CSV table of C-alpha atoms in Angstrom, one decimal:
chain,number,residue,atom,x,y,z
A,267,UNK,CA,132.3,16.9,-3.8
A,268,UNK,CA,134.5,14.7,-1.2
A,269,UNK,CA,137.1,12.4,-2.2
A,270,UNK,CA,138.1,10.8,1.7
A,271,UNK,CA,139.0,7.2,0.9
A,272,UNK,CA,137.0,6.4,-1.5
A,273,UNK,CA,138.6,6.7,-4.7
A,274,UNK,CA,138.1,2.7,-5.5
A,275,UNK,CA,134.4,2.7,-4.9
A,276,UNK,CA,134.6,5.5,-7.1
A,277,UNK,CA,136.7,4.0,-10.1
A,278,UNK,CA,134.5,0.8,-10.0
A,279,UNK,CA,131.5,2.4,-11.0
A,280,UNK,CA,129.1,-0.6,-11.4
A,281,UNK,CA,128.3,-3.3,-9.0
A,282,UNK,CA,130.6,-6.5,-9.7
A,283,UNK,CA,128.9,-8.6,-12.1
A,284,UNK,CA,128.0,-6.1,-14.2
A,285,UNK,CA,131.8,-3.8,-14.3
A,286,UNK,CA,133.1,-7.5,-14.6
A,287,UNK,CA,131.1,-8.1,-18.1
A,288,UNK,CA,131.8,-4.5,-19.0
A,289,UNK,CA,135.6,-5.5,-18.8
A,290,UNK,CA,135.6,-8.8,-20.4
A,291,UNK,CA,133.3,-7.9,-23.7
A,292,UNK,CA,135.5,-4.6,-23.6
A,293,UNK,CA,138.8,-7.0,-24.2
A,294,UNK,CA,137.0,-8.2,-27.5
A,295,UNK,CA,138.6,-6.6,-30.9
A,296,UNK,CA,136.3,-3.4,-31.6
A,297,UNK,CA,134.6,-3.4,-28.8
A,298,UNK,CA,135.3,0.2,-27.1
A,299,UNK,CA,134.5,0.6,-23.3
A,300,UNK,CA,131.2,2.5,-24.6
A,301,UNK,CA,129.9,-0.6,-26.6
A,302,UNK,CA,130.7,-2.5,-24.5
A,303,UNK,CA,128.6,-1.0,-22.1
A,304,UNK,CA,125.8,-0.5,-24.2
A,305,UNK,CA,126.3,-4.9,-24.8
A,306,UNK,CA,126.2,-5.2,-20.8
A,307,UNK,CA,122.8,-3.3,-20.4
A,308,UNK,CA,121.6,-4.8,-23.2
A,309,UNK,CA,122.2,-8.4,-22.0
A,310,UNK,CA,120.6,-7.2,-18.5
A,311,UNK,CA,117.2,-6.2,-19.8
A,312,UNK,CA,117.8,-9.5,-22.7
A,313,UNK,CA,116.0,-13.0,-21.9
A,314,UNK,CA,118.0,-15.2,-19.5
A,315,UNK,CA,117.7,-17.8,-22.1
A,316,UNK,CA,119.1,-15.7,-25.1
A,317,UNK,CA,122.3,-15.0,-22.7
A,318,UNK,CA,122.8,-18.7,-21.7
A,319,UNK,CA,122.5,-19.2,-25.7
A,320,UNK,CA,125.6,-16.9,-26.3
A,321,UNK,CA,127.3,-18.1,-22.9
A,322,UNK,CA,127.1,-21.9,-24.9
A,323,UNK,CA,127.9,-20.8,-27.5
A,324,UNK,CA,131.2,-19.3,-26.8
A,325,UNK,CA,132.0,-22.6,-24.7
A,326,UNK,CA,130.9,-24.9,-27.7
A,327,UNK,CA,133.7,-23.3,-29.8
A,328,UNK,CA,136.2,-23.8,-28.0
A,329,UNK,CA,135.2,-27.3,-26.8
A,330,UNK,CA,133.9,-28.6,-30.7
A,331,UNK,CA,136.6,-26.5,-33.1
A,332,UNK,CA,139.7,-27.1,-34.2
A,333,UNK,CA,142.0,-27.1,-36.8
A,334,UNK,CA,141.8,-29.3,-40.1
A,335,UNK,CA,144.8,-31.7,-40.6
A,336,UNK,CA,144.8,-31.0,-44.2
A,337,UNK,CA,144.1,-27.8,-44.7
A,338,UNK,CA,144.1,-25.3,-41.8
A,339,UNK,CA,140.7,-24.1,-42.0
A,340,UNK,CA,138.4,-24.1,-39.1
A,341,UNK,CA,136.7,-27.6,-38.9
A,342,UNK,CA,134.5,-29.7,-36.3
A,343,UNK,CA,136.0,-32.9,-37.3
A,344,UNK,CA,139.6,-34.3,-38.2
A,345,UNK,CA,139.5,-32.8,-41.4
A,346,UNK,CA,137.2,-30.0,-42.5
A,347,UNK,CA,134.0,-30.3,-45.0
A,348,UNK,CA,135.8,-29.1,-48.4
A,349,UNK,CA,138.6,-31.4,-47.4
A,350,UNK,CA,136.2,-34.0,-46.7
A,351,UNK,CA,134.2,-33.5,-49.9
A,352,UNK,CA,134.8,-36.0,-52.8
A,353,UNK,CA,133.3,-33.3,-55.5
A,354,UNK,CA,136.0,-30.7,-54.7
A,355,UNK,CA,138.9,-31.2,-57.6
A,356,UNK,CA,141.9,-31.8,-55.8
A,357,UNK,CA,144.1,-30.7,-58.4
A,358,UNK,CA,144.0,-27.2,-57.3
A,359,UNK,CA,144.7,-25.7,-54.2
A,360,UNK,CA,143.7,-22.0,-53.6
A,361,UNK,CA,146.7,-21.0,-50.6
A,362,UNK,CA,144.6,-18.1,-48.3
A,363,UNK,CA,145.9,-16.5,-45.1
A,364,UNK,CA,142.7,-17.3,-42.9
A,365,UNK,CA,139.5,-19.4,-42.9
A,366,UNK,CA,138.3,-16.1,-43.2
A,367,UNK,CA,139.3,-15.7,-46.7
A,368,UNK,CA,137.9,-19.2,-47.5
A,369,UNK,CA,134.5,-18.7,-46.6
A,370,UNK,CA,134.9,-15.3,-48.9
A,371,UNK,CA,135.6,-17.3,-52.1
A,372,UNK,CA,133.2,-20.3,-51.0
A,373,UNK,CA,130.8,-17.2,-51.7
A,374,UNK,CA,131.5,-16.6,-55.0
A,375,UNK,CA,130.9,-20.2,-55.6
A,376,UNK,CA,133.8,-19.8,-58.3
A,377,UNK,CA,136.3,-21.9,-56.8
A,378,UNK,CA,135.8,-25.7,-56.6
A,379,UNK,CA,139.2,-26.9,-55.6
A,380,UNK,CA,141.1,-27.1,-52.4
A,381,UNK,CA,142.4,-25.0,-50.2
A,382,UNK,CA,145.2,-24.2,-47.8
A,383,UNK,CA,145.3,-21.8,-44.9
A,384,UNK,CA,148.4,-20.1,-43.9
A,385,UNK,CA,147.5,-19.0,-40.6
A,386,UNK,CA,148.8,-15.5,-41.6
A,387,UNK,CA,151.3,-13.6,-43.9
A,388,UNK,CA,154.8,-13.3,-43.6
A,389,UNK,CA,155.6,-9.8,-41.9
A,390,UNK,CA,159.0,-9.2,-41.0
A,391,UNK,CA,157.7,-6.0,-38.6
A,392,UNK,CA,155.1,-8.2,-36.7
A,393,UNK,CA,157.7,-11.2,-36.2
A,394,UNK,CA,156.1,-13.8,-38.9
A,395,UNK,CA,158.2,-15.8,-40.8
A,396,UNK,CA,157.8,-18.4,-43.3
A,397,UNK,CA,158.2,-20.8,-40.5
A,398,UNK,CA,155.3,-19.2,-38.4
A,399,UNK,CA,152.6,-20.0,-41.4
A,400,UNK,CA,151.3,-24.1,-42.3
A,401,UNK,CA,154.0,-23.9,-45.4
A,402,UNK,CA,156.1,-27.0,-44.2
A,403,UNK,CA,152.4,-28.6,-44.3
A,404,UNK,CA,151.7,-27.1,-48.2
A,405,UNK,CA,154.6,-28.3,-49.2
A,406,UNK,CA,153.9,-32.2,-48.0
A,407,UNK,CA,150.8,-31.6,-49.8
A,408,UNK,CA,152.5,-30.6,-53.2
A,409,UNK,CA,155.0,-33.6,-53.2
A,410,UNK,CA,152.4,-36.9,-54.2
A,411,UNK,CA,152.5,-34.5,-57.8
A,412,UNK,CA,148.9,-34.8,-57.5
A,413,UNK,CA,148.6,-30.9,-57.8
A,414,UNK,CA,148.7,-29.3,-61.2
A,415,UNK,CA,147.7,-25.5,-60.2
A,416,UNK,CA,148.7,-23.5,-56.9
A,417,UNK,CA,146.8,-20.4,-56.7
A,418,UNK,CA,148.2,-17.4,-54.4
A,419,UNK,CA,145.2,-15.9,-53.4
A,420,UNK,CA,147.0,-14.1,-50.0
A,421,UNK,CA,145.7,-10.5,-49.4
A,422,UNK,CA,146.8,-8.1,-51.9
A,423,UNK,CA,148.9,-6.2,-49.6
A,424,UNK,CA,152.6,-5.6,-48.5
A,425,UNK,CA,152.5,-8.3,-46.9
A,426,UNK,CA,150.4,-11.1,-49.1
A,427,UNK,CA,152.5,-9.8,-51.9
A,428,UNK,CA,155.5,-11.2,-50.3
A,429,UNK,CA,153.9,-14.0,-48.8
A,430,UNK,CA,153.1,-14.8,-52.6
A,431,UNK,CA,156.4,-14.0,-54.0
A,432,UNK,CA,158.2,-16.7,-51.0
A,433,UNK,CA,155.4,-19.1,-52.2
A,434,UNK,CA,156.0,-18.6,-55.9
A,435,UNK,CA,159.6,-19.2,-55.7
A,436,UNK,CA,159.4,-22.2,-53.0
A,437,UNK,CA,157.5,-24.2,-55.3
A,438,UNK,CA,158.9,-22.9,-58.8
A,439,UNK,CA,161.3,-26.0,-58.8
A,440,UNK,CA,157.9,-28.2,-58.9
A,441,UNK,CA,157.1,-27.3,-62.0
A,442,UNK,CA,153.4,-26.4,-61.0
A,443,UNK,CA,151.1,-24.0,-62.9
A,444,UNK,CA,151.0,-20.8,-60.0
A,445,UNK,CA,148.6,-17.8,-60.2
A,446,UNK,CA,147.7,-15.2,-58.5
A,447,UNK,CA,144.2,-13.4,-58.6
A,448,UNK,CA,143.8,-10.8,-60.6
A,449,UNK,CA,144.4,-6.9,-58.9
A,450,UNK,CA,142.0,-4.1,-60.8
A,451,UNK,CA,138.9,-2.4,-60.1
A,452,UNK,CA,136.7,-3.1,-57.9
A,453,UNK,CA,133.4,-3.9,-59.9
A,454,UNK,CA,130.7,-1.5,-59.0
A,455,UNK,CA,133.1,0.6,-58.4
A,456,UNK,CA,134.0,4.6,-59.7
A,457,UNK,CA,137.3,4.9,-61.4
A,458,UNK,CA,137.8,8.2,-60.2
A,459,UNK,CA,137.8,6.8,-56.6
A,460,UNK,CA,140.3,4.0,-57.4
A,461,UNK,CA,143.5,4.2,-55.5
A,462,UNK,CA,146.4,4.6,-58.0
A,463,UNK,CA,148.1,1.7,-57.3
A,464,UNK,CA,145.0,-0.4,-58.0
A,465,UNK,CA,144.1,1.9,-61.2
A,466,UNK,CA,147.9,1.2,-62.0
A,467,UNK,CA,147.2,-2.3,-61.6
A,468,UNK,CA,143.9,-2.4,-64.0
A,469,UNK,CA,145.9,-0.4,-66.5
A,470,UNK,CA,148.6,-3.6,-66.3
A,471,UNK,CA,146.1,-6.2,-66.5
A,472,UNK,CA,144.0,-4.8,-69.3
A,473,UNK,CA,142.1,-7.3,-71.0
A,474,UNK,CA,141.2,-7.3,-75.2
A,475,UNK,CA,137.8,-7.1,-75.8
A,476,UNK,CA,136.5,-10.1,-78.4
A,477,UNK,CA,133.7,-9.2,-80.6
B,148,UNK,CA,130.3,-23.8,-60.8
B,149,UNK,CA,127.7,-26.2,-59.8
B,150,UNK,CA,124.5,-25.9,-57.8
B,151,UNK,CA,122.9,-29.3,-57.2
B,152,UNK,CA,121.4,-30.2,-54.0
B,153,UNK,CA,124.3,-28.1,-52.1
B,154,UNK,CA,122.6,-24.1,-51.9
B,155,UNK,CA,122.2,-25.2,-48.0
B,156,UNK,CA,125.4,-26.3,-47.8
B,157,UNK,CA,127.0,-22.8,-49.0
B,158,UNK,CA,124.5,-20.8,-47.1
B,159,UNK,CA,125.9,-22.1,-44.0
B,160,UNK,CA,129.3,-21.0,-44.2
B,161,UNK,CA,131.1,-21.9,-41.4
B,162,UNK,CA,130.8,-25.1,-39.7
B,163,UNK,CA,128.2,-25.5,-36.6
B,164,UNK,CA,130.0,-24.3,-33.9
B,165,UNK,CA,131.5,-20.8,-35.1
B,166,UNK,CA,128.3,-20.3,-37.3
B,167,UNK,CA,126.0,-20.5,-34.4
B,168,UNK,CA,128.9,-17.9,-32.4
B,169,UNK,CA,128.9,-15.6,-35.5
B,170,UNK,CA,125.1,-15.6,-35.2
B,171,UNK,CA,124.3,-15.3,-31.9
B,172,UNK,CA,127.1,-12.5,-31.8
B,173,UNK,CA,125.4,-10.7,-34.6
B,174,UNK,CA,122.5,-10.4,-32.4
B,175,UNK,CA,124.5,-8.0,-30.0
B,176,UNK,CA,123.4,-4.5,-30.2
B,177,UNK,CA,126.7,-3.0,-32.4
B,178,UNK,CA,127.7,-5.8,-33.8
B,179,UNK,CA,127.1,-6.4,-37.1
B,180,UNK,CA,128.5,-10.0,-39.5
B,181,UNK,CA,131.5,-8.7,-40.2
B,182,UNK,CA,132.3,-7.5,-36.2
B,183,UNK,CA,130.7,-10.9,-35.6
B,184,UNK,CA,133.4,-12.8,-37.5
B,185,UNK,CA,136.1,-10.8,-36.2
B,186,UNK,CA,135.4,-11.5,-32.9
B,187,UNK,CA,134.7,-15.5,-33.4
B,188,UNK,CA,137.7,-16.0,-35.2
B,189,UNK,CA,139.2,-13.8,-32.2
B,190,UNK,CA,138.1,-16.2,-29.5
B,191,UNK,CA,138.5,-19.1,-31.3
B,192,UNK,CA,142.2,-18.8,-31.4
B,193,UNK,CA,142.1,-16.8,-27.8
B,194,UNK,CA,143.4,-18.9,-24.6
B,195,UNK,CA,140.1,-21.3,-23.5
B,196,UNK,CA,140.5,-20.3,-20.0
B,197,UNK,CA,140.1,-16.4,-21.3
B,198,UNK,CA,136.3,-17.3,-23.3
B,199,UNK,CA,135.1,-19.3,-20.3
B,200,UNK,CA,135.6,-16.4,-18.5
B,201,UNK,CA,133.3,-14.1,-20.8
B,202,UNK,CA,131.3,-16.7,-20.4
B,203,UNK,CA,130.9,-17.2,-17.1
B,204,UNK,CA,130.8,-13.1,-16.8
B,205,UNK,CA,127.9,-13.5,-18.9
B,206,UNK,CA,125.8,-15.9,-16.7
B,207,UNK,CA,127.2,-14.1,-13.5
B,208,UNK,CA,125.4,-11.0,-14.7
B,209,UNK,CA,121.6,-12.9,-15.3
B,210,UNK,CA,122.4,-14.9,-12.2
B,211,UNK,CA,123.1,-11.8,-9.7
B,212,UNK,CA,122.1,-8.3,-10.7
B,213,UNK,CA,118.9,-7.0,-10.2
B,214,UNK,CA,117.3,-3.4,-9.9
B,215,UNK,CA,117.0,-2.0,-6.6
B,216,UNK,CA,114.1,-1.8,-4.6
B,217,UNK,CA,114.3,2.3,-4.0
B,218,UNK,CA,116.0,3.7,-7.1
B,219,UNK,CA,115.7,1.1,-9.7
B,220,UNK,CA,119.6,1.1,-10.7
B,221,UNK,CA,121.7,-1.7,-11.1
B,222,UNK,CA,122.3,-3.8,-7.8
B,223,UNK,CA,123.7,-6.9,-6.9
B,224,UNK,CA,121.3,-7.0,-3.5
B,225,UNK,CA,118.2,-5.9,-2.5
B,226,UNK,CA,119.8,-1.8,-3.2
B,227,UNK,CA,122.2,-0.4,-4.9
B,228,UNK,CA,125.6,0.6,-3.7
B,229,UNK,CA,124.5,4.3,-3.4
B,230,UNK,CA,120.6,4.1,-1.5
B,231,UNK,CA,122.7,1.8,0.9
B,232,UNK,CA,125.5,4.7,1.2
B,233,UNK,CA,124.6,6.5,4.5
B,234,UNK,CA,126.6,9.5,3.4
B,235,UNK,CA,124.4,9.8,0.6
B,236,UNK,CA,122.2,13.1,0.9
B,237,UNK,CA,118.6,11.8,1.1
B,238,UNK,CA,116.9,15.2,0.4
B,239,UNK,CA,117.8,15.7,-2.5
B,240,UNK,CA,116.8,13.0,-5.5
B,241,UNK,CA,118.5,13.1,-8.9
B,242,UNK,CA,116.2,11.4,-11.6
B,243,UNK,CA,117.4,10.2,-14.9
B,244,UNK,CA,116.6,7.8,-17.7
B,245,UNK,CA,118.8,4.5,-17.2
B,246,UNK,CA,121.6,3.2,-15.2
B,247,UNK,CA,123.9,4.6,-17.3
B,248,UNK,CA,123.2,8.1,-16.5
B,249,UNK,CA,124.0,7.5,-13.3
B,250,UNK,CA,127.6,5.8,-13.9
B,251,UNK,CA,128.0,9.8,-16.0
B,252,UNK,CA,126.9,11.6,-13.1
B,253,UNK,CA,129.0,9.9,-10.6
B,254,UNK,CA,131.7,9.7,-12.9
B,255,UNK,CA,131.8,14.1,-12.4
B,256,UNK,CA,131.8,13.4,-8.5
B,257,UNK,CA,129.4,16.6,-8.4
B,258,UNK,CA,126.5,15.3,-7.0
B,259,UNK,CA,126.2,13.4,-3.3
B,260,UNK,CA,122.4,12.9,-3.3
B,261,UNK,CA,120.5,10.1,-4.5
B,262,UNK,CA,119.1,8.7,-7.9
B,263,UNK,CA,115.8,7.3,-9.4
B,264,UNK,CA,116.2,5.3,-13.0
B,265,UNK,CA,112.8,6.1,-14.8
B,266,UNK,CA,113.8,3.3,-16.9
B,267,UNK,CA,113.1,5.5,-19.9
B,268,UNK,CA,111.9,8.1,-21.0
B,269,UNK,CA,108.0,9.2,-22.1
B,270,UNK,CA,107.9,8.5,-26.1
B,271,UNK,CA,104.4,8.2,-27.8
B,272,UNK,CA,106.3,6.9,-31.0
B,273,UNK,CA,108.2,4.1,-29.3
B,274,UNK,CA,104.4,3.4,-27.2
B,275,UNK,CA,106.5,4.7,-23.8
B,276,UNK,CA,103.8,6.2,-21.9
B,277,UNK,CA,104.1,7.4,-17.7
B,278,UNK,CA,102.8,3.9,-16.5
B,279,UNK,CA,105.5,2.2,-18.3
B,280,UNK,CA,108.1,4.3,-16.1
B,281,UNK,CA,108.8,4.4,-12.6
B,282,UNK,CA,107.0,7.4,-11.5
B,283,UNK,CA,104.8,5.7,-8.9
B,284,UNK,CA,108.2,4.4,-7.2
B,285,UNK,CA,109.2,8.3,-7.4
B,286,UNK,CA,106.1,9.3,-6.1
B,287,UNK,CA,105.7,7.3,-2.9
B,288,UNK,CA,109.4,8.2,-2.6
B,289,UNK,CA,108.8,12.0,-2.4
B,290,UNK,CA,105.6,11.5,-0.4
B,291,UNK,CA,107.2,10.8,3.3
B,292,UNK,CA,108.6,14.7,3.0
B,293,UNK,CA,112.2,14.0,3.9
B,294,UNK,CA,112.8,15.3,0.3
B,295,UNK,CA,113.9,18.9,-0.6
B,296,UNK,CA,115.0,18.9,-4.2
B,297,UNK,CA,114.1,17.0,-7.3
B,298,UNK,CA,116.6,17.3,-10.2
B,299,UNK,CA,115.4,16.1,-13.2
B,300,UNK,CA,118.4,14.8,-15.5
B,301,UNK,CA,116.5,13.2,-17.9
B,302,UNK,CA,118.2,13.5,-22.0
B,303,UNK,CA,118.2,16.8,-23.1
B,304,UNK,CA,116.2,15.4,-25.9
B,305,UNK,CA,112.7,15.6,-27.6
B,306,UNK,CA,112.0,12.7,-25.0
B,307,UNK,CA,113.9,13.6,-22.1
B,308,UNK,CA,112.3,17.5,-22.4
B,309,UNK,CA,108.9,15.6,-22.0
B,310,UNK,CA,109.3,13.6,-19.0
B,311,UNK,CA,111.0,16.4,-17.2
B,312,UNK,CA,108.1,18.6,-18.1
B,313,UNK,CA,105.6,15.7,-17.2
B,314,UNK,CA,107.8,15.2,-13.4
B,315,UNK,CA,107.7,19.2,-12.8
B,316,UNK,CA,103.8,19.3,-13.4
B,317,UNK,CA,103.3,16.1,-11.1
B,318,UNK,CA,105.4,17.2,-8.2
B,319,UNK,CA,104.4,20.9,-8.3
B,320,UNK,CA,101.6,20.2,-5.6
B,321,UNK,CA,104.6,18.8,-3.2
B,322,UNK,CA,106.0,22.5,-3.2
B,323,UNK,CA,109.8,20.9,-3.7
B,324,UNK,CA,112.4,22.3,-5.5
B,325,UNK,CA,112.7,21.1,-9.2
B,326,UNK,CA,115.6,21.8,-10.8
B,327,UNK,CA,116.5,21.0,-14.9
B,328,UNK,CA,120.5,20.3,-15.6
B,329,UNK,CA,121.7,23.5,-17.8
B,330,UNK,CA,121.4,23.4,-21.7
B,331,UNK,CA,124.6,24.8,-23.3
B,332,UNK,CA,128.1,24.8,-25.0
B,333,UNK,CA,129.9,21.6,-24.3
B,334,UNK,CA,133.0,22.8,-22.7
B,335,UNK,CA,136.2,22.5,-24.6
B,336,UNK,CA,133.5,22.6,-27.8
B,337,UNK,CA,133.9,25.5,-30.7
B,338,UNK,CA,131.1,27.8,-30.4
B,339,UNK,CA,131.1,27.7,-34.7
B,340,UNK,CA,130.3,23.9,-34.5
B,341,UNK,CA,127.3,23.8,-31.8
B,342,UNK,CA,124.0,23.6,-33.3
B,343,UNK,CA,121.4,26.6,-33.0
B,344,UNK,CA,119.1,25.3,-30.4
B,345,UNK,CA,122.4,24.5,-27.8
B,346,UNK,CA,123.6,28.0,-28.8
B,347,UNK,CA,120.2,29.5,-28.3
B,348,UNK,CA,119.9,27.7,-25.1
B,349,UNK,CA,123.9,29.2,-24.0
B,350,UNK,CA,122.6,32.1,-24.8
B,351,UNK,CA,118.9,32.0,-22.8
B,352,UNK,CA,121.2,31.2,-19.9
B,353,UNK,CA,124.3,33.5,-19.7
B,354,UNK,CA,125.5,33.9,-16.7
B,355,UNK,CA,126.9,37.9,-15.7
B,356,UNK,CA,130.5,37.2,-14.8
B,357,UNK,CA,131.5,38.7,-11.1
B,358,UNK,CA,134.9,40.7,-10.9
């Protein structure tokens, strides 16, 4: 055990290249230094091709994505492909916080309106106002009167909940239909696990059963 | 709800460019879709110069590491940082698995020999047999007699167990000194919480204590 001078040769403990892709992939959210590690040797022992294919990849986003001028959500061209679609009823919009959220609903093929995307939730700890979300932009969109339903579908948390409640208010003068999706069990789910507030919340929302 | 012609079209659910990320970021050991998303949606609205950069780190890594030539670790020339270390203790050869185990054995700044990276270990299940390993590199390593000591840190798994027992069989001719890291209770563990076989193997190799 010696420790004369070389404390940095020490620290760095792989050769550049690979320390260097330890660090960056380590940077990425939920990647810890130890997965991160694992990626690295992986990659090493992967097909040169296969890494080139991810290296593209990660350039061709940036280079091809943006944002859509309508809507928010993530889209290749000026305006994104619900936006684009005739089919889609544009009666309705479905306001979400991320193009995240829309790609969640596009999955339970129930929805075939519009949508909007917030970029976020108003959170008065994290510094985002209503300002800091595309609500200048929903609002432009509500004016032609061509919308007849808004639907808050923000996260049912703190913070959705009060993105909602801004929303609901902003737009009550327009004399819109505005919803919010419903809170309750999860289906599949065992009651006896249910949170209370969410057991609360299906108690609330109880439905009569037709026969 | 409608379904005509369009299943490809909600298959697919992001546009090209972050689909083809998500995917080819699923194919990380690790990761799985919903990681995958995180991270795209993370990069896509990370600075450009700050991806590139991953980038790059990943082409770097195909384009200049290597294994070297005497130990089979990690190198960015012909050997690694440590068979190229003149202070390194040439008589005495550490052997373990992977690259990795070296980074943990440097990292306790205990041991100022050298390595060898089997590469592996010996698994009949996973089709690893001795020729798949880098024991003939070890071999014509130990067989110029500048070698004293053989320390075999391979896993203290099912595995590891075998390919140190395999190593000690092949050397013993040689007449070197083979040594085997000791089994036992991690320190700082609870002796309640270790498993029988680590406490069977603390207690196979108590040490007497010396007042």
């Amino acid at each position: 055990m010696e420790a004369e001078g070389t404390t940095s040769e020490w620290l760095a403990m792989y050769e550049g290249a690979v320390q260097n892709l330890i660090d960056e992939l380590g940077r990425l959210p939920g990647v810890g230094p130890k997965s991160a590690q694992r990626i690295a040797f992986h990659l090493l022992s992967a097909e040169t091709a296969d890494v080139k294919r991810l290296a593209n990849a990660l350039i061709e986003v940036k280079d091809r994505v943006r944002f859509c001028g309508v809507c928010g959500n993530v889209a290749e061209e000026a305006e994104c492909r619900i936006c684009r679609d005739p089919r889609r009823d544009p009666a309705v919009i479905c306001v979400v916080e991320e193009s995240k959220d829309v790609v969640a609903i596009e999955r339970t093929r129930e929805f075939r309106g519009r949508y909007h995307v917030l970029g976020g939730a108003i959170s008065p700890i994290e510094g985002v106002g209503p300002d800091d979300l595309r609500i200048r932009e929903l609002m432009s969109r509500l004016s032609d009167g061509q919308v007849t339903e808004l639907i808050l579908a923000t996260d049912p948390n703190l913070e959705g909940e009060a993105t909602a409640t801004y929303l609901a208010r902003l737009v009550k003068p327009m004399g819109l239909k505005v919803t919010r999706l419903a809170s309750g069990l999860p289906v599949g789910g065992d009651l006896e696990y249910a949170d209370e507030v969410t057991l609360g919340r299906a108690f609330e929302g109880r439905r009569s059963l037709e026969f």
